[in-house]
Amino acid sequence: MKLYEYEAKNIAKQYGVPVPRGRVAFTPLEARQVASEVGGEVVVKAQVLVGGRGLAGGVKFASSPEEAVEVASRLLSSEIRGVKVSAVLVEEKICISRELYLSLTIDRAARKPVFLVSEMGGVEIEDLARRYPGKIKRIYIDPEVGYTSYMARIALTALNLPWSLIGDLDSLLKSMYRIMVEHDAELVEFNPLVLTCDGRVVAVDAKIIVDDNSLQRHPELQKLHGREYLDFERRAKELGFSYVELDGDIGVISNGAGLTMATMDSILYYGGRPANFLDIGGGATRDRVKEAVKLMLQHPRSRVLLVNIFGGITRCDEVALGIVDALGEVGGLKPIIVRMLGTNEEEGRRILREHNIDSYVEMDEAVKAAVEASRRG
Amino acid sequence: MGILVDSSTRVIVQGITGREGAFHTKLMLDYGTKIVAGTSPGKRGMYVHGVPVYNTIEEAIREQGSIDASIVFVPARFAPDAVYEAVDSGLKTVVVITEGIPLHDELKFINYARKKGVVIVGPNTPGLLTVGECKLGIMPGHVFKRGSIGLVSRSGTLTYEIARELGKQGFGVSTVVGLGGDPVTGLDFIDVYDMFLRDQGTEAVVLVGEIGGDAEERFALYYRGLSVRKPVVAYIAGRTAPPGKRMGHAGAIISMGIGDYSSKRRTLEESGIIVADTPSQIPSLLGSLLR
């Protein structure tokens, strides 16, 4: 789960990480209040969980509380990359000498946390990694040992900072590791971390991503879970399905994450476009299948529904009954194409046949039929 | 033949009295897996499908003799404890079926196990199976026909789909290993490919990857540097997955510029590995390599 910048900065502040003075505002009037408390020129930053905010016009400056009101009201009535802005962060404007990159993430190959350190800050890490792969220093942490201070000395060199800042950098790195462990984070990123005109190190932007599997240990965060989802994603997650919205017109229901992705990919391969990812998981019952099918029959953009089930623990007769139930409740709003095989396959097919629903044995055949139907539909 | 487990592997089921544990104990026994004991704290003296239950692995070993491997069905909160118990009890292989274990707990027990030389399969894995000998997992055993293809995968049902396609064209499987769907796992493609290289019963390898992380790219670079190889056909799921979205598995997410489909496919192909567009293409591509 991604935290908003202001939430990440509030956490960082608690751990002694230097961040600009300021706080979040949910209305233009609050923005005026914060701007006058901060004094002088301020920056007003739209709080959204999508990347590329700066380029999309989500960061503005204001030289007075009056201007802050104006800027904030414009941002608060806008959308950034399709997401409505409901809060802005109002902060002192920092005089920047250099922009640096600093993050702590998990290296999957090493199976360890790793600091990524670069003196080329301010650009997204994706671009940094592509354009200057040699400019990123990696410092690994053994999870059984934890952070130790020599890491700051290596980082100081990589960041090309003066020795006088070693104490500050040591506390900063130590805090990042504590934030990661104590909040079960998979990413703690300060980008840019800046060297100010008066020689201090300040985290001008902050990003924290918390491991979804750990949310139950953080009840204060768990209740926020799901807020980054689009409407349909939220409905699907509330029903307990793993769901991602895509932009095509063929609805997909399958069992298992890999098979669901393979179904989407095969749709593309045969010339169609998948509308979504919906994994009903292992051993889904008649009722679960019904809920999934009902959901996708009502999905506005998809014109065809493809159900692809490889029965193991999941039983084909339960799947068939669930499909029939869903059609009974919401009706045949769009063509439905079923591929299933495995446990209780014959019984499943018999049930579908009784209701004039064709079913396929081979995945490719079903996918082709769905693509064909989407062209007709 | 096959890797990691065979017909002589003596197995303990951790969390044997739970719904999942008991259900799959039956299926593993039916497959022929030599399950000698199970654990469930406080349930000593019970039997599950004829398998004696103990409070600890230590007492299971004392009463039943040596144990080689365990399979963990314990809920996420208690799973790390179960893994530490298995590692400290001297088992060689621990298969962690449990989904939803906190990432930082996984980092700790995986590092601990590796230092002790214990193989962790998973977490969040369907397990592993050496065809006709031993099933240490939850996969439907009948879809895997006996043969000489090593199958290593990051997913579950997709692997069964591919095994079925292989079987239709007369290709059987030596061992199938599910690496697990989490961002960090005990084994990766390189580890398992190395085992298949040494296994006389394996002639070629099918690698089933997915978006997220760089395990496929690392394998491709490793493969490029090998002087002795067995042929590989790969399939990667998630060509249509958008960046920044978790596709079901905790590990299936394109983030910080790492883990997209095209990077994986390109790196594999640059190493001379054929990548199939659909699961159904895999057998014919394999056939062209082996003929």
XYZ file of C-alpha atoms in Angstrom:
668
model
C 0.000 0.000 0.000
C 1.336 3.392 -1.025
C 1.228 6.226 1.482
C 0.589 9.825 0.456
C 3.587 12.124 0.505
C 2.260 13.977 3.568
C 1.757 10.702 5.442
C 5.247 9.530 4.532
C 6.685 12.862 5.659
C 4.794 12.728 8.946
C 6.369 9.334 9.612
C 9.791 10.566 8.501
C 9.503 13.559 10.826
C 8.754 11.287 13.789
C 12.051 9.531 13.076
C 13.986 12.798 12.948
C 14.344 12.983 9.163
C 14.590 16.653 8.125
C 11.631 17.593 5.904
C 10.394 21.060 4.838
C 8.125 22.898 7.314
C 4.451 22.656 6.441
C 1.477 20.298 6.460
C -1.475 18.920 4.541
C -4.561 20.980 3.613
C -7.900 19.648 2.434
C -9.488 23.026 1.573
C -8.180 26.282 0.057
C -8.780 28.015 3.425
C -6.639 25.480 5.236
C -3.970 26.049 2.586
C -4.019 29.789 3.386
C -3.662 29.011 7.083
C -0.637 26.764 6.500
C 0.956 29.223 4.083
C 0.734 32.068 6.571
C 2.138 29.859 9.359
C 5.044 28.808 7.156
C 5.632 32.340 5.886
C 7.389 33.481 2.734
C 7.238 31.600 -0.532
C 5.543 28.180 -0.381
C 5.161 25.142 -2.597
C 1.690 23.574 -2.999
C 1.795 19.900 -3.985
C -1.199 17.805 -5.074
C -1.436 14.626 -2.991
C -2.007 11.719 -5.373
C -0.765 8.145 -5.453
C 0.191 8.166 -9.128
C 3.673 8.952 -10.432
C 4.722 11.804 -12.705
C 2.926 14.423 -10.642
C 5.329 17.268 -11.394
C 5.075 16.847 -15.163
C 1.268 16.680 -14.900
C 1.187 20.119 -13.263
C 0.593 18.936 -9.710
C 3.308 21.060 -8.079
C 2.885 24.881 -7.906
C 4.524 27.766 -6.105
C 2.860 30.650 -4.300
C 4.500 33.804 -2.939
C 1.703 34.789 -0.535
C -1.129 33.150 1.476
C -3.610 34.706 -1.013
C -1.842 33.129 -3.948
C -1.690 29.835 -2.008
C -5.500 29.881 -1.749
C -5.801 30.407 -5.465
C -3.287 27.662 -6.366
C -4.783 25.243 -3.835
C -8.345 25.738 -5.069
C -7.235 25.074 -8.633
C -5.366 21.900 -7.629
C -8.188 20.713 -5.386
C -10.661 20.866 -8.264
C -8.352 19.135 -10.729
C -7.405 15.609 -11.714
C -3.855 14.310 -11.997
C -3.609 11.424 -14.461
C -7.260 10.596 -13.953
C -7.175 10.789 -10.149
C -9.134 13.490 -8.315
C -6.988 15.608 -5.995
C -8.483 15.723 -2.500
C -5.551 17.154 -0.544
C -2.528 19.395 -1.055
C 0.680 19.618 0.905
C 1.734 23.218 1.636
C 5.414 23.629 2.545
C 8.184 26.186 2.733
C 10.050 26.549 -0.537
C 13.556 25.150 -0.114
C 16.566 26.811 -1.715
C 18.197 23.872 -3.481
C 21.888 23.545 -4.221
C 21.891 19.925 -5.433
C 19.249 17.200 -5.921
C 20.178 13.700 -4.753
C 18.490 10.270 -4.810
C 18.215 8.030 -1.747
C 15.992 5.019 -1.183
C 15.827 1.808 0.780
C 14.099 -1.092 -0.943
C 14.198 -4.909 -1.134
C 16.633 -6.569 -3.522
C 14.839 -9.731 -4.587
C 17.950 -11.487 -5.866
C 20.022 -10.818 -2.751
C 16.936 -11.276 -0.548
C 18.076 -8.262 1.457
C 17.172 -4.614 1.967
C 19.363 -2.352 -0.150
C 20.060 1.383 -0.142
C 20.052 2.904 -3.612
C 22.150 6.046 -3.593
C 22.821 8.481 -6.407
C 23.963 12.043 -6.804
C 21.636 12.339 -9.807
C 18.398 13.048 -7.921
C 15.062 14.527 -8.905
C 14.352 12.180 -11.790
C 12.266 9.031 -11.357
C 14.349 5.994 -10.427
C 13.096 4.266 -13.609
C 14.763 6.951 -15.737
C 17.801 7.099 -13.516
C 18.330 3.338 -13.824
C 17.904 3.478 -17.589
C 20.042 6.528 -18.266
C 22.757 6.303 -15.633
C 22.919 2.684 -14.385
C 26.539 3.252 -13.347
C 25.550 6.213 -11.169
C 23.525 4.189 -8.643
C 25.436 2.887 -5.635
C 23.916 -0.163 -3.904
C 24.537 -0.775 -0.184
C 23.100 -4.043 1.168
C 21.821 -4.669 4.687
C 21.912 -8.141 6.225
C 18.478 -8.425 7.895
C 20.044 -10.390 10.757
C 22.561 -7.594 11.446
C 20.623 -4.478 10.522
C 21.980 -1.026 9.740
C 25.509 -0.100 10.746
C 27.256 3.267 10.383
C 29.893 2.439 7.766
C 27.024 2.406 5.269
C 26.643 6.155 5.747
C 30.329 6.633 4.946
C 29.880 4.767 1.666
C 26.722 6.762 0.904
C 28.470 10.061 1.704
C 31.127 9.305 -0.893
C 28.560 8.239 -3.504
C 26.549 11.421 -2.894
C 29.686 13.531 -3.012
C 28.711 15.320 0.229
C 31.152 17.047 2.605
C 32.454 15.121 5.619
C 30.765 17.634 7.946
C 27.411 16.005 7.034
C 28.419 12.460 8.031
C 26.524 12.619 11.336
C 23.329 13.821 9.644
C 23.565 11.201 6.920
C 24.200 8.449 9.483
C 21.031 9.407 11.410
C 19.094 9.647 8.146
C 20.054 6.164 6.936
C 19.503 4.675 10.368
C 16.032 6.256 10.471
C 15.188 4.895 7.034
C 15.988 1.362 8.137
C 13.959 1.804 11.322
C 11.021 3.137 9.296
C 11.285 0.138 6.958
C 11.354 -2.439 9.740
C 8.857 -0.796 12.092
C 6.326 -0.054 9.336
C 6.951 -3.243 7.320
C 7.799 -1.090 4.309
C 8.995 -2.433 0.979
C 10.136 1.038 -0.081
C 11.302 4.172 1.748
C 12.333 6.753 -0.837
C 13.504 10.361 -0.615
C 13.660 11.759 -4.130
C 14.895 14.298 -4.253
C 16.886 14.454 -1.098
C 18.453 17.878 -1.424
C 21.526 19.709 -0.300
C 20.153 23.147 0.581
C 21.814 26.452 -0.257
C 22.832 26.726 3.400
C 24.433 23.272 3.421
C 21.774 21.075 5.076
C 20.312 17.796 3.842
C 16.475 17.835 3.526
C 13.994 15.272 2.168
C 11.932 17.361 -0.248
C 9.795 14.423 -1.393
C 9.032 11.187 0.437
C 7.433 7.923 -0.569
C 6.688 4.901 1.585
C 5.113 1.663 0.332
C 3.946 -0.751 3.032
C 3.909 -4.529 2.368
C 0.252 -5.569 1.924
C 0.884 -8.876 3.703
C 1.888 -6.958 6.849
C -1.095 -4.628 7.104
C -2.756 -6.662 9.835
C 0.120 -5.685 12.135
C -0.620 -2.010 11.421
C -4.305 -1.447 12.134
C -3.960 2.319 11.598
C -2.812 1.610 8.017
C -5.084 -1.348 7.369
C -8.158 0.830 7.562
C -6.733 2.980 4.760
C -6.112 -0.026 2.512
C -7.797 0.029 -0.873
C -8.039 3.779 -1.311
C -5.790 3.759 -4.387
C -8.189 1.441 -6.210
C -10.493 2.514 -8.995
C -14.239 2.032 -8.370
C -14.546 -1.354 -9.999
C -11.345 -2.560 -8.381
C -12.773 -1.607 -5.010
C -16.024 -3.493 -5.634
C -14.083 -6.589 -6.681
C -11.735 -6.404 -3.684
C -14.678 -6.014 -1.331
C -15.948 -9.315 -2.686
C -12.500 -10.759 -1.940
C -11.212 -11.128 -5.515
C -7.824 -10.209 -6.806
C -8.674 -7.640 -9.474
C -6.969 -5.120 -11.748
C -8.701 -2.821 -14.223
C -7.349 -2.767 -17.805
C -8.626 -0.886 -20.827
C -9.926 -3.505 -23.271
C -13.363 -4.945 -23.946
C -13.080 -8.677 -23.119
C -13.855 -9.423 -19.468
C -11.670 -12.120 -17.890
C -12.363 -14.472 -14.994
C -9.861 -17.213 -14.271
C -8.353 -19.164 -11.389
C -4.769 -18.520 -10.301
C -2.760 -15.354 -10.965
C -0.534 -16.904 -13.635
C -3.380 -18.475 -15.602
C -5.395 -15.253 -15.411
C -2.464 -13.286 -16.849
C -1.890 -15.966 -19.508
C -5.573 -15.672 -20.474
C -5.243 -11.887 -20.833
C -2.045 -12.288 -22.850
C -3.618 -14.884 -25.161
C -6.493 -12.484 -25.829
C -3.927 -9.931 -26.999
C -2.084 -12.578 -29.013
C -5.262 -13.488 -30.912
C -6.051 -9.844 -31.631
C -8.361 -8.851 -28.773
C -7.990 -6.626 -25.726
C -8.580 -7.769 -22.125
C -10.760 -5.556 -19.930
C -9.505 -6.745 -16.559
C -7.666 -9.258 -14.391
C -9.939 -11.216 -12.054
C -8.566 -14.231 -10.170
C -11.225 -16.166 -8.252
C -8.505 -18.076 -6.397
C -8.347 -21.785 -5.584
C -11.374 -23.891 -4.660
C -13.989 -21.243 -5.470
C -17.542 -22.261 -4.562
C -20.732 -21.822 -6.580
C -21.482 -18.636 -4.667
C -18.058 -17.087 -5.250
C -18.244 -17.844 -8.961
C -21.718 -16.320 -9.089
C -20.442 -13.079 -7.493
C -17.506 -12.881 -9.915
C -19.651 -13.514 -12.993
C -22.321 -11.046 -11.838
C -19.654 -8.420 -11.316
C -18.215 -8.887 -14.787
C -21.602 -9.088 -16.491
C -22.181 -5.601 -15.090
C -18.717 -4.360 -16.033
C -19.450 -1.354 -18.243
C -16.611 -1.542 -20.774
C -16.453 -5.269 -21.476
C -18.671 -6.598 -24.246
C -17.846 -10.286 -23.858
C -16.993 -12.375 -20.808
C -14.404 -15.153 -20.947
C -14.278 -17.602 -18.044
C -11.173 -19.830 -18.051
C -10.998 -22.456 -15.319
C -8.409 -25.166 -14.837
C -10.119 -27.391 -12.310
C -8.065 -28.920 -9.546
C -9.352 -27.958 -6.148
C -11.807 -25.817 -8.114
C -14.696 -27.999 -9.323
C -16.187 -27.442 -12.765
C -19.741 -28.273 -11.591
C -19.532 -25.518 -8.953
C -18.266 -23.126 -11.611
C -21.099 -24.037 -13.979
C -23.731 -23.623 -11.267
C -22.253 -20.254 -10.298
C -22.413 -19.066 -13.907
C -26.033 -20.227 -14.272
C -26.969 -18.529 -10.978
C -25.387 -15.249 -12.078
C -27.188 -15.305 -15.426
C -30.421 -15.982 -13.566
C -29.919 -12.963 -11.335
C -28.670 -10.312 -13.728
C -29.510 -11.827 -17.117
C -27.441 -12.356 -20.242
C -26.153 -8.821 -20.602
C -23.343 -9.969 -22.873
C -22.055 -13.158 -24.479
C -20.278 -15.490 -22.065
C -17.647 -17.950 -23.214
C -16.556 -20.701 -20.882
C -13.484 -22.845 -20.976
C -13.131 -25.408 -18.255
C -11.563 -28.738 -17.609
C -10.441 -30.898 -14.718
C -12.380 -31.923 -11.647
C -16.071 -32.770 -12.403
C -15.712 -31.479 -15.938
C -18.490 -33.633 -17.461
C -21.075 -32.582 -14.900
C -20.093 -28.929 -15.379
C -20.519 -29.174 -19.138
C -23.888 -30.900 -18.757
C -25.159 -28.067 -16.529
C -23.996 -25.414 -18.993
C -25.496 -27.303 -21.965
C -28.879 -27.411 -20.242
C -28.761 -23.633 -20.201
C -27.537 -23.369 -23.779
C -24.068 -22.177 -22.810
C -21.245 -23.571 -24.923
C -18.074 -24.596 -23.218
C -14.634 -25.257 -24.573
C -11.914 -27.703 -23.586
C -8.934 -25.886 -25.091
C -7.886 -22.448 -23.880
C -6.852 -21.238 -27.356
C -10.240 -22.112 -28.851
C -12.103 -20.277 -26.107
C -9.874 -17.211 -26.404
C -10.366 -17.103 -30.185
C -14.130 -17.386 -29.726
C -14.082 -14.507 -27.212
C -12.052 -12.299 -29.548
C -14.453 -13.152 -32.381
C -17.474 -12.326 -30.197
C -15.951 -9.004 -29.109
C -15.704 -7.998 -32.772
C -19.338 -8.863 -33.395
C -20.599 -7.369 -30.145
C 15.092 -39.590 -10.778
C 14.184 -35.936 -10.491
C 15.370 -33.289 -8.070
C 14.924 -32.370 -4.394
C 12.539 -35.223 -3.498
C 12.059 -38.858 -4.492
C 10.252 -41.987 -3.353
C 12.508 -42.365 -0.311
C 11.975 -38.813 1.017
C 10.525 -38.949 4.538
C 8.098 -36.097 5.088
C 6.452 -34.256 7.974
C 3.367 -32.056 7.512
C 3.419 -28.920 9.699
C -0.116 -27.807 10.445
C -1.553 -31.248 9.626
C -4.803 -30.854 11.586
C -5.986 -27.712 9.791
C -8.489 -27.929 6.944
C -5.913 -27.450 4.183
C -3.259 -29.522 5.908
C -5.530 -32.511 6.446
C -7.071 -32.340 2.949
C -3.713 -32.259 1.180
C -2.171 -34.860 3.481
C -4.745 -37.283 2.077
C -3.955 -36.328 -1.519
C -0.188 -36.547 -0.947
C -0.560 -39.980 0.679
C -2.669 -41.118 -2.289
C 0.115 -39.960 -4.592
C 2.597 -42.130 -2.700
C 4.411 -39.513 -0.635
C 6.053 -41.047 2.424
C 4.461 -38.915 5.155
C 5.754 -40.212 8.478
C 4.369 -37.600 10.870
C 2.582 -34.316 11.286
C 2.733 -31.488 13.808
C 0.057 -29.375 15.378
C 0.841 -27.775 18.741
C -1.277 -29.343 21.501
C -2.639 -32.124 19.263
C -0.136 -34.846 20.153
C -1.712 -38.312 20.046
C -4.142 -37.553 17.235
C -4.010 -39.244 13.830
C -4.815 -37.581 10.493
C -5.483 -40.129 7.727
C -3.419 -42.561 9.754
C -0.492 -40.164 10.204
C 0.574 -39.632 13.842
C 0.476 -36.033 15.107
C 3.097 -34.512 17.448
C 3.531 -31.202 19.253
C 7.065 -30.744 17.909
C 9.241 -32.010 15.054
C 11.811 -33.072 17.634
C 9.483 -35.648 19.215
C 8.304 -36.785 15.782
C 11.911 -37.574 14.860
C 12.502 -39.292 18.220
C 9.545 -41.606 17.702
C 9.461 -42.043 13.917
C 13.143 -41.780 12.989
C 14.815 -39.350 10.628
C 12.803 -36.865 8.564
C 14.104 -35.200 5.374
C 11.533 -32.635 4.396
C 8.542 -30.723 5.648
C 5.555 -29.061 4.068
C 4.097 -26.060 5.894
C 0.323 -25.366 5.921
C 0.489 -23.146 9.010
C -1.366 -19.771 8.801
C 0.736 -16.729 7.865
C 1.120 -15.435 11.436
C 2.672 -18.670 12.655
C 4.449 -19.790 9.480
C 7.853 -18.178 10.245
C 7.955 -20.033 13.571
C 7.191 -23.294 11.760
C 10.025 -22.673 9.287
C 12.542 -21.945 12.086
C 11.492 -25.146 13.825
C 12.005 -27.162 10.635
C 15.420 -25.584 9.939
C 16.628 -26.031 13.519
C 15.400 -29.641 13.569
C 17.854 -30.509 10.798
C 15.435 -30.995 7.899
C 16.930 -30.484 4.443
C 13.951 -29.151 2.484
C 11.050 -27.005 3.689
C 8.104 -26.317 1.359
C 6.112 -23.273 2.482
C 2.605 -23.360 0.966
C 1.312 -20.488 3.137
C 0.301 -17.283 1.322
C 0.356 -13.830 2.905
C 3.453 -13.999 5.131
C 4.872 -10.513 5.894
C 7.805 -9.709 3.617
C 10.285 -8.864 6.358
C 9.554 -12.136 8.155
C 10.276 -13.970 4.912
C 13.563 -12.122 4.416
C 14.708 -13.249 7.849
C 13.828 -16.922 7.627
C 15.012 -17.279 4.037
C 18.405 -15.777 4.922
C 18.593 -17.929 8.040
C 17.778 -21.130 6.134
C 20.263 -20.372 3.356
C 23.050 -19.847 5.888
C 22.206 -23.242 7.396
C 22.147 -24.880 3.963
C 18.440 -25.658 4.121
C 16.366 -25.363 0.934
C 13.187 -23.307 1.248
C 10.644 -23.799 -1.538
C 8.171 -20.904 -1.596
C 6.621 -19.191 0.264
C 3.271 -18.993 -1.522
C 4.086 -22.013 -3.694
C 2.026 -24.942 -5.004
C 5.033 -27.036 -3.900
C 7.077 -29.583 -5.785
C 6.503 -32.989 -7.269
C 8.768 -35.670 -8.683
C 6.471 -37.558 -11.000
C 5.436 -40.991 -9.789
C 7.558 -40.690 -6.637
C 6.746 -37.875 -4.274
C 4.361 -34.955 -4.134
C 5.167 -32.256 -1.614
C 2.498 -29.786 -2.605
C -1.082 -29.050 -3.558
C -0.972 -29.545 -7.336
C -3.314 -32.064 -9.001
C -0.896 -34.991 -9.402
C -2.585 -36.597 -12.400
C -1.817 -33.745 -14.842
C 1.913 -34.488 -14.658
C 2.875 -37.460 -16.876
C 6.213 -39.105 -16.236
C 8.975 -37.937 -18.536
C 12.175 -35.958 -18.896
C 11.117 -32.297 -18.871
C 12.058 -30.270 -15.803
C 9.368 -27.706 -15.052
C 10.116 -24.629 -12.933
C 7.513 -21.958 -12.421
C 6.406 -18.895 -10.462
C 2.750 -19.856 -10.634
C 0.245 -22.640 -9.913
C -2.676 -23.276 -12.255
C -0.701 -21.958 -15.225
C 1.865 -24.683 -14.529
C -0.871 -27.331 -14.551
C -2.147 -25.911 -17.842
C 1.338 -26.183 -19.326
C 1.886 -29.705 -17.951
C -1.356 -30.740 -19.637
C -0.250 -29.218 -22.948
C 3.062 -31.068 -22.642
C 1.251 -34.327 -21.921
C -1.004 -33.934 -24.975
C 2.106 -33.924 -27.193
C 3.728 -36.839 -25.388
C 6.084 -34.852 -23.166
C 6.288 -35.930 -19.549
C 7.813 -34.214 -16.551
C 10.695 -35.273 -14.285
C 10.173 -32.813 -11.427
C 8.003 -29.713 -11.211
C 9.086 -26.957 -8.815
C 6.874 -24.014 -7.874
C 9.199 -21.176 -6.842
C 6.373 -19.228 -5.187
C 4.520 -16.010 -5.955
C 6.080 -13.698 -3.364
C 8.743 -11.039 -4.076
C 11.420 -13.077 -2.315
C 11.563 -16.856 -2.454
C 13.963 -19.488 -1.181
C 14.859 -20.783 -4.652
C 15.128 -18.971 -7.955
C 15.348 -20.129 -11.583
C 19.152 -20.385 -11.445
C 19.119 -22.674 -8.378
C 16.569 -25.038 -9.887
C 18.122 -25.061 -13.369
C 21.432 -26.072 -11.777
C 19.697 -29.004 -10.102
C 18.108 -30.022 -13.417
C 21.529 -29.831 -15.105
C 22.855 -32.406 -12.643
C 19.774 -34.634 -12.879
C 20.173 -37.501 -15.348
C 16.414 -37.851 -15.594
C 15.973 -34.336 -17.002
C 16.607 -33.669 -20.682
C 15.225 -30.146 -21.120
C 13.662 -27.421 -18.994
C 10.465 -25.396 -19.302
C 10.675 -22.107 -17.415
C 7.424 -20.362 -16.518
C 8.011 -16.794 -15.392
C 5.865 -13.766 -14.867
C 6.200 -10.008 -14.581
C 7.810 -8.547 -11.439
C 11.414 -8.634 -10.266
C 14.304 -9.714 -12.462
C 14.633 -13.457 -11.801
C 14.096 -14.281 -15.493
C 16.699 -11.732 -16.623
C 19.224 -13.025 -14.090
C 18.617 -16.563 -15.288
C 19.092 -15.482 -18.913
C 22.469 -13.884 -18.148
C 23.565 -16.909 -16.121
C 22.519 -19.290 -18.921
C 24.494 -17.235 -21.434
C 27.674 -17.879 -19.467
C 27.269 -21.660 -19.140
C 29.409 -24.028 -21.184
C 27.218 -27.073 -20.535
C 23.493 -26.571 -20.946
C 20.193 -28.341 -21.340
C 17.673 -26.762 -23.730
C 15.168 -24.283 -22.292
C 11.783 -23.061 -23.514
C 10.296 -20.155 -21.574
C 6.859 -18.673 -21.151
C 6.320 -15.351 -19.360
C 2.893 -14.318 -18.099
C 1.854 -10.682 -17.873
C 2.480 -9.139 -21.296
C -0.746 -7.146 -20.791
C -0.094 -6.235 -17.138
C 0.067 -2.479 -16.429
C 2.962 -1.065 -14.352
C 2.467 -0.426 -10.634
C -0.384 -2.944 -10.250
C -0.067 -6.164 -8.294
C -1.308 -9.008 -10.495
C -2.583 -11.401 -7.846
C 0.801 -12.623 -6.605
C 2.596 -10.309 -4.169
C 5.658 -10.585 -6.413
C 3.899 -9.919 -9.731
C 4.286 -6.151 -9.959
C 6.268 -3.901 -12.280
C 7.862 -1.277 -10.055
C 10.789 1.132 -10.082
C 11.333 0.273 -13.748
C 11.963 -3.408 -13.013
C 9.911 -6.428 -13.986
C 8.187 -5.655 -17.272
C 7.460 -8.306 -19.891
C 9.567 -6.916 -22.711
C 12.759 -6.772 -20.636
C 12.342 -10.419 -19.643
C 11.542 -11.617 -23.126
C 14.336 -9.625 -24.724
C 16.961 -10.806 -22.228
C 15.901 -14.445 -22.575
C 15.930 -14.250 -26.375
C 19.312 -12.533 -26.409
C 20.590 -15.557 -24.498
C 19.228 -17.874 -27.176
C 16.233 -19.036 -25.158
C 12.982 -19.486 -27.109
C 9.995 -17.709 -25.561
C 6.522 -19.055 -26.367
C 3.649 -16.645 -27.075
C 1.001 -18.975 -25.651
C 1.132 -22.009 -23.351
C -0.022 -24.240 -26.232
C 3.096 -23.398 -28.295
C 5.477 -24.789 -25.693
C 5.381 -28.484 -26.729
C 6.137 -27.853 -30.414
C 8.963 -25.445 -29.544
C 10.348 -28.052 -27.179
C 10.005 -30.663 -29.906
C 12.027 -28.548 -32.339
C 14.849 -28.282 -29.780
C 14.947 -31.959 -28.890
C 14.697 -33.305 -32.409
